[in-house]
Amino acid sequence: MIRAKTHTEDIDRGARTAIIVDELPYQVNKRALLERVGELVNDKKIEGISDIRDESDKSGMRVVFELKRGELPDVVLNNLYKLTQLQDTFGMNMVRWSRDSHGCSI
């Protein structure tokens, strides 16, 4: 399981909170993710988000989810993990070939 790297910041002198996404899981498209979150907010499947901004620039990625006053960031973030690709599974095969002392492949 792979999760986005996030942290929270206080805004409006501590009256509100924002969830900041610094890194996305492998092979997650940022634009598609933002569109999906926007749809979920409009459909009222995710409550508590007042604004979504992409503040990425040449120095790095930064996506901001501003929360409504009084919302708990952990609850909103868990809903984002559950309903979007901020948390994803990534399958991989790890194969190792080696030879033992007799020259046989294992």
PDB file of N, CA and C in Angstrom, residues 37-71:
ATOM      1  N   VAL A  37     -11.435  14.473  -6.867  1.00  0.00           N
ATOM      2  CA  VAL A  37     -11.761  15.086  -5.569  1.00  0.00           C
ATOM      3  C   VAL A  37     -12.826  16.157  -5.762  1.00  0.00           C
ATOM      4  N   GLY A  38     -12.725  16.951  -6.830  1.00  0.00           N
ATOM      5  CA  GLY A  38     -13.744  17.965  -7.112  1.00  0.00           C
ATOM      6  C   GLY A  38     -15.116  17.357  -7.322  1.00  0.00           C
ATOM      7  N   GLU A  39     -15.166  16.237  -8.042  1.00  0.00           N
ATOM      8  CA  GLU A  39     -16.445  15.547  -8.238  1.00  0.00           C
ATOM      9  C   GLU A  39     -17.010  15.045  -6.915  1.00  0.00           C
ATOM     10  N   LEU A  40     -16.166  14.474  -6.073  1.00  0.00           N
ATOM     11  CA  LEU A  40     -16.626  13.947  -4.781  1.00  0.00           C
ATOM     12  C   LEU A  40     -17.137  15.064  -3.873  1.00  0.00           C
ATOM     13  N   VAL A  41     -16.478  16.225  -3.913  1.00  0.00           N
ATOM     14  CA  VAL A  41     -16.937  17.364  -3.108  1.00  0.00           C
ATOM     15  C   VAL A  41     -18.270  17.877  -3.638  1.00  0.00           C
ATOM     16  N   ASN A  42     -18.410  17.986  -4.966  1.00  0.00           N
ATOM     17  CA  ASN A  42     -19.675  18.458  -5.551  1.00  0.00           C
ATOM     18  C   ASN A  42     -20.821  17.491  -5.299  1.00  0.00           C
ATOM     19  N   ASP A  43     -20.518  16.181  -5.287  1.00  0.00           N
ATOM     20  CA  ASP A  43     -21.543  15.166  -5.028  1.00  0.00           C
ATOM     21  C   ASP A  43     -21.798  14.965  -3.543  1.00  0.00           C
ATOM     22  N   LYS A  44     -21.103  15.732  -2.697  1.00  0.00           N
ATOM     23  CA  LYS A  44     -21.239  15.659  -1.236  1.00  0.00           C
ATOM     24  C   LYS A  44     -20.840  14.299  -0.670  1.00  0.00           C
ATOM     25  N   LYS A  45     -19.950  13.591  -1.361  1.00  0.00           N
ATOM     26  CA  LYS A  45     -19.432  12.321  -0.835  1.00  0.00           C
ATOM     27  C   LYS A  45     -18.273  12.552   0.112  1.00  0.00           C
ATOM     28  N   ILE A  46     -17.582  13.681  -0.055  1.00  0.00           N
ATOM     29  CA  ILE A  46     -16.554  14.111   0.889  1.00  0.00           C
ATOM     30  C   ILE A  46     -16.994  15.463   1.438  1.00  0.00           C
ATOM     31  N   GLU A  47     -17.140  15.519   2.748  1.00  0.00           N
ATOM     32  CA  GLU A  47     -17.561  16.757   3.410  1.00  0.00           C
ATOM     33  C   GLU A  47     -16.349  17.442   4.022  1.00  0.00           C
ATOM     34  N   GLY A  48     -16.401  18.743   4.106  1.00  0.00           N
ATOM     35  CA  GLY A  48     -15.397  19.470   4.858  1.00  0.00           C
ATOM     36  C   GLY A  48     -14.361  20.202   4.037  1.00  0.00           C
ATOM     37  N   ILE A  49     -14.327  20.026   2.723  1.00  0.00           N
ATOM     38  CA  ILE A  49     -13.353  20.719   1.889  1.00  0.00           C
ATOM     39  C   ILE A  49     -14.003  21.956   1.300  1.00  0.00           C
ATOM     40  N   SER A  50     -13.378  23.122   1.520  1.00  0.00           N
ATOM     41  CA  SER A  50     -13.937  24.363   0.998  1.00  0.00           C
ATOM     42  C   SER A  50     -13.245  24.822  -0.283  1.00  0.00           C
ATOM     43  N   ASP A  51     -11.977  24.439  -0.474  1.00  0.00           N
ATOM     44  CA  ASP A  51     -11.250  24.891  -1.658  1.00  0.00           C
ATOM     45  C   ASP A  51     -10.157  23.888  -1.999  1.00  0.00           C
ATOM     46  N   ILE A  52      -9.896  23.734  -3.295  1.00  0.00           N
ATOM     47  CA  ILE A  52      -8.830  22.856  -3.785  1.00  0.00           C
ATOM     48  C   ILE A  52      -7.952  23.701  -4.690  1.00  0.00           C
ATOM     49  N   ARG A  53      -6.640  23.719  -4.399  1.00  0.00           N
ATOM     50  CA  ARG A  53      -5.705  24.498  -5.216  1.00  0.00           C
ATOM     51  C   ARG A  53      -4.475  23.667  -5.556  1.00  0.00           C
ATOM     52  N   ASP A  54      -3.994  23.850  -6.764  1.00  0.00           N
ATOM     53  CA  ASP A  54      -2.732  23.255  -7.184  1.00  0.00           C
ATOM     54  C   ASP A  54      -1.691  24.370  -7.181  1.00  0.00           C
ATOM     55  N   GLU A  55      -0.802  24.346  -6.211  1.00  0.00           N
ATOM     56  CA  GLU A  55       0.231  25.373  -6.079  1.00  0.00           C
ATOM     57  C   GLU A  55       1.601  24.843  -6.513  1.00  0.00           C
ATOM     58  N   SER A  56       1.608  23.845  -7.383  1.00  0.00           N
ATOM     59  CA  SER A  56       2.863  23.264  -7.854  1.00  0.00           C
ATOM     60  C   SER A  56       3.597  24.258  -8.739  1.00  0.00           C
ATOM     61  N   ASP A  57       4.907  24.225  -8.643  1.00  0.00           N
ATOM     62  CA  ASP A  57       5.746  25.045  -9.504  1.00  0.00           C
ATOM     63  C   ASP A  57       7.044  24.288  -9.765  1.00  0.00           C
ATOM     64  N   LYS A  58       8.031  24.981 -10.291  1.00  0.00           N
ATOM     65  CA  LYS A  58       9.270  24.297 -10.649  1.00  0.00           C
ATOM     66  C   LYS A  58      10.045  23.793  -9.434  1.00  0.00           C
ATOM     67  N   SER A  59       9.748  24.312  -8.260  1.00  0.00           N
ATOM     68  CA  SER A  59      10.449  23.859  -7.063  1.00  0.00           C
ATOM     69  C   SER A  59       9.845  22.592  -6.459  1.00  0.00           C
ATOM     70  N   GLY A  60       8.643  22.214  -6.891  1.00  0.00           N
ATOM     71  CA  GLY A  60       8.052  20.982  -6.369  1.00  0.00           C
ATOM     72  C   GLY A  60       6.541  20.977  -6.459  1.00  0.00           C
ATOM     73  N   MET A  61       5.979  19.848  -6.054  1.00  0.00           N
ATOM     74  CA  MET A  61       4.533  19.675  -6.100  1.00  0.00           C
ATOM     75  C   MET A  61       3.912  20.112  -4.782  1.00  0.00           C
ATOM     76  N   ARG A  62       2.762  20.767  -4.867  1.00  0.00           N
ATOM     77  CA  ARG A  62       2.025  21.191  -3.673  1.00  0.00           C
ATOM     78  C   ARG A  62       0.554  21.327  -4.049  1.00  0.00           C
ATOM     79  N   VAL A  63      -0.272  20.466  -3.471  1.00  0.00           N
ATOM     80  CA  VAL A  63      -1.718  20.525  -3.652  1.00  0.00           C
ATOM     81  C   VAL A  63      -2.321  20.859  -2.297  1.00  0.00           C
ATOM     82  N   VAL A  64      -3.226  21.852  -2.277  1.00  0.00           N
ATOM     83  CA  VAL A  64      -3.802  22.332  -1.022  1.00  0.00           C
ATOM     84  C   VAL A  64      -5.296  22.035  -1.012  1.00  0.00           C
ATOM     85  N   PHE A  65      -5.738  21.359   0.052  1.00  0.00           N
ATOM     86  CA  PHE A  65      -7.165  21.145   0.311  1.00  0.00           C
ATOM     87  C   PHE A  65      -7.506  21.983   1.538  1.00  0.00           C
ATOM     88  N   GLU A  66      -8.162  23.129   1.321  1.00  0.00           N
ATOM     89  CA  GLU A  66      -8.582  23.961   2.452  1.00  0.00           C
ATOM     90  C   GLU A  66      -9.840  23.370   3.058  1.00  0.00           C
ATOM     91  N   LEU A  67      -9.843  23.274   4.379  1.00  0.00           N
ATOM     92  CA  LEU A  67     -10.985  22.694   5.078  1.00  0.00           C
ATOM     93  C   LEU A  67     -11.900  23.786   5.608  1.00  0.00           C
ATOM     94  N   LYS A  68     -13.152  23.426   5.770  1.00  0.00           N
ATOM     95  CA  LYS A  68     -14.116  24.352   6.365  1.00  0.00           C
ATOM     96  C   LYS A  68     -13.794  24.516   7.846  1.00  0.00           C
ATOM     97  N   ARG A  69     -14.276  25.597   8.401  1.00  0.00           N
ATOM     98  CA  ARG A  69     -14.033  25.897   9.812  1.00  0.00           C
ATOM     99  C   ARG A  69     -14.589  24.767  10.700  1.00  0.00           C
ATOM    100  N   GLY A  70     -13.755  24.282  11.623  1.00  0.00           N
ATOM    101  CA  GLY A  70     -14.203  23.270  12.572  1.00  0.00           C
ATOM    102  C   GLY A  70     -14.060  21.828  12.096  1.00  0.00           C
ATOM    103  N   GLU A  71     -13.606  21.612  10.884  1.00  0.00           N
ATOM    104  CA  GLU A  71     -13.444  20.246  10.378  1.00  0.00           C
ATOM    105  C   GLU A  71     -12.159  19.626  10.920  1.00  0.00           C
TER     106      GLU A  71
END
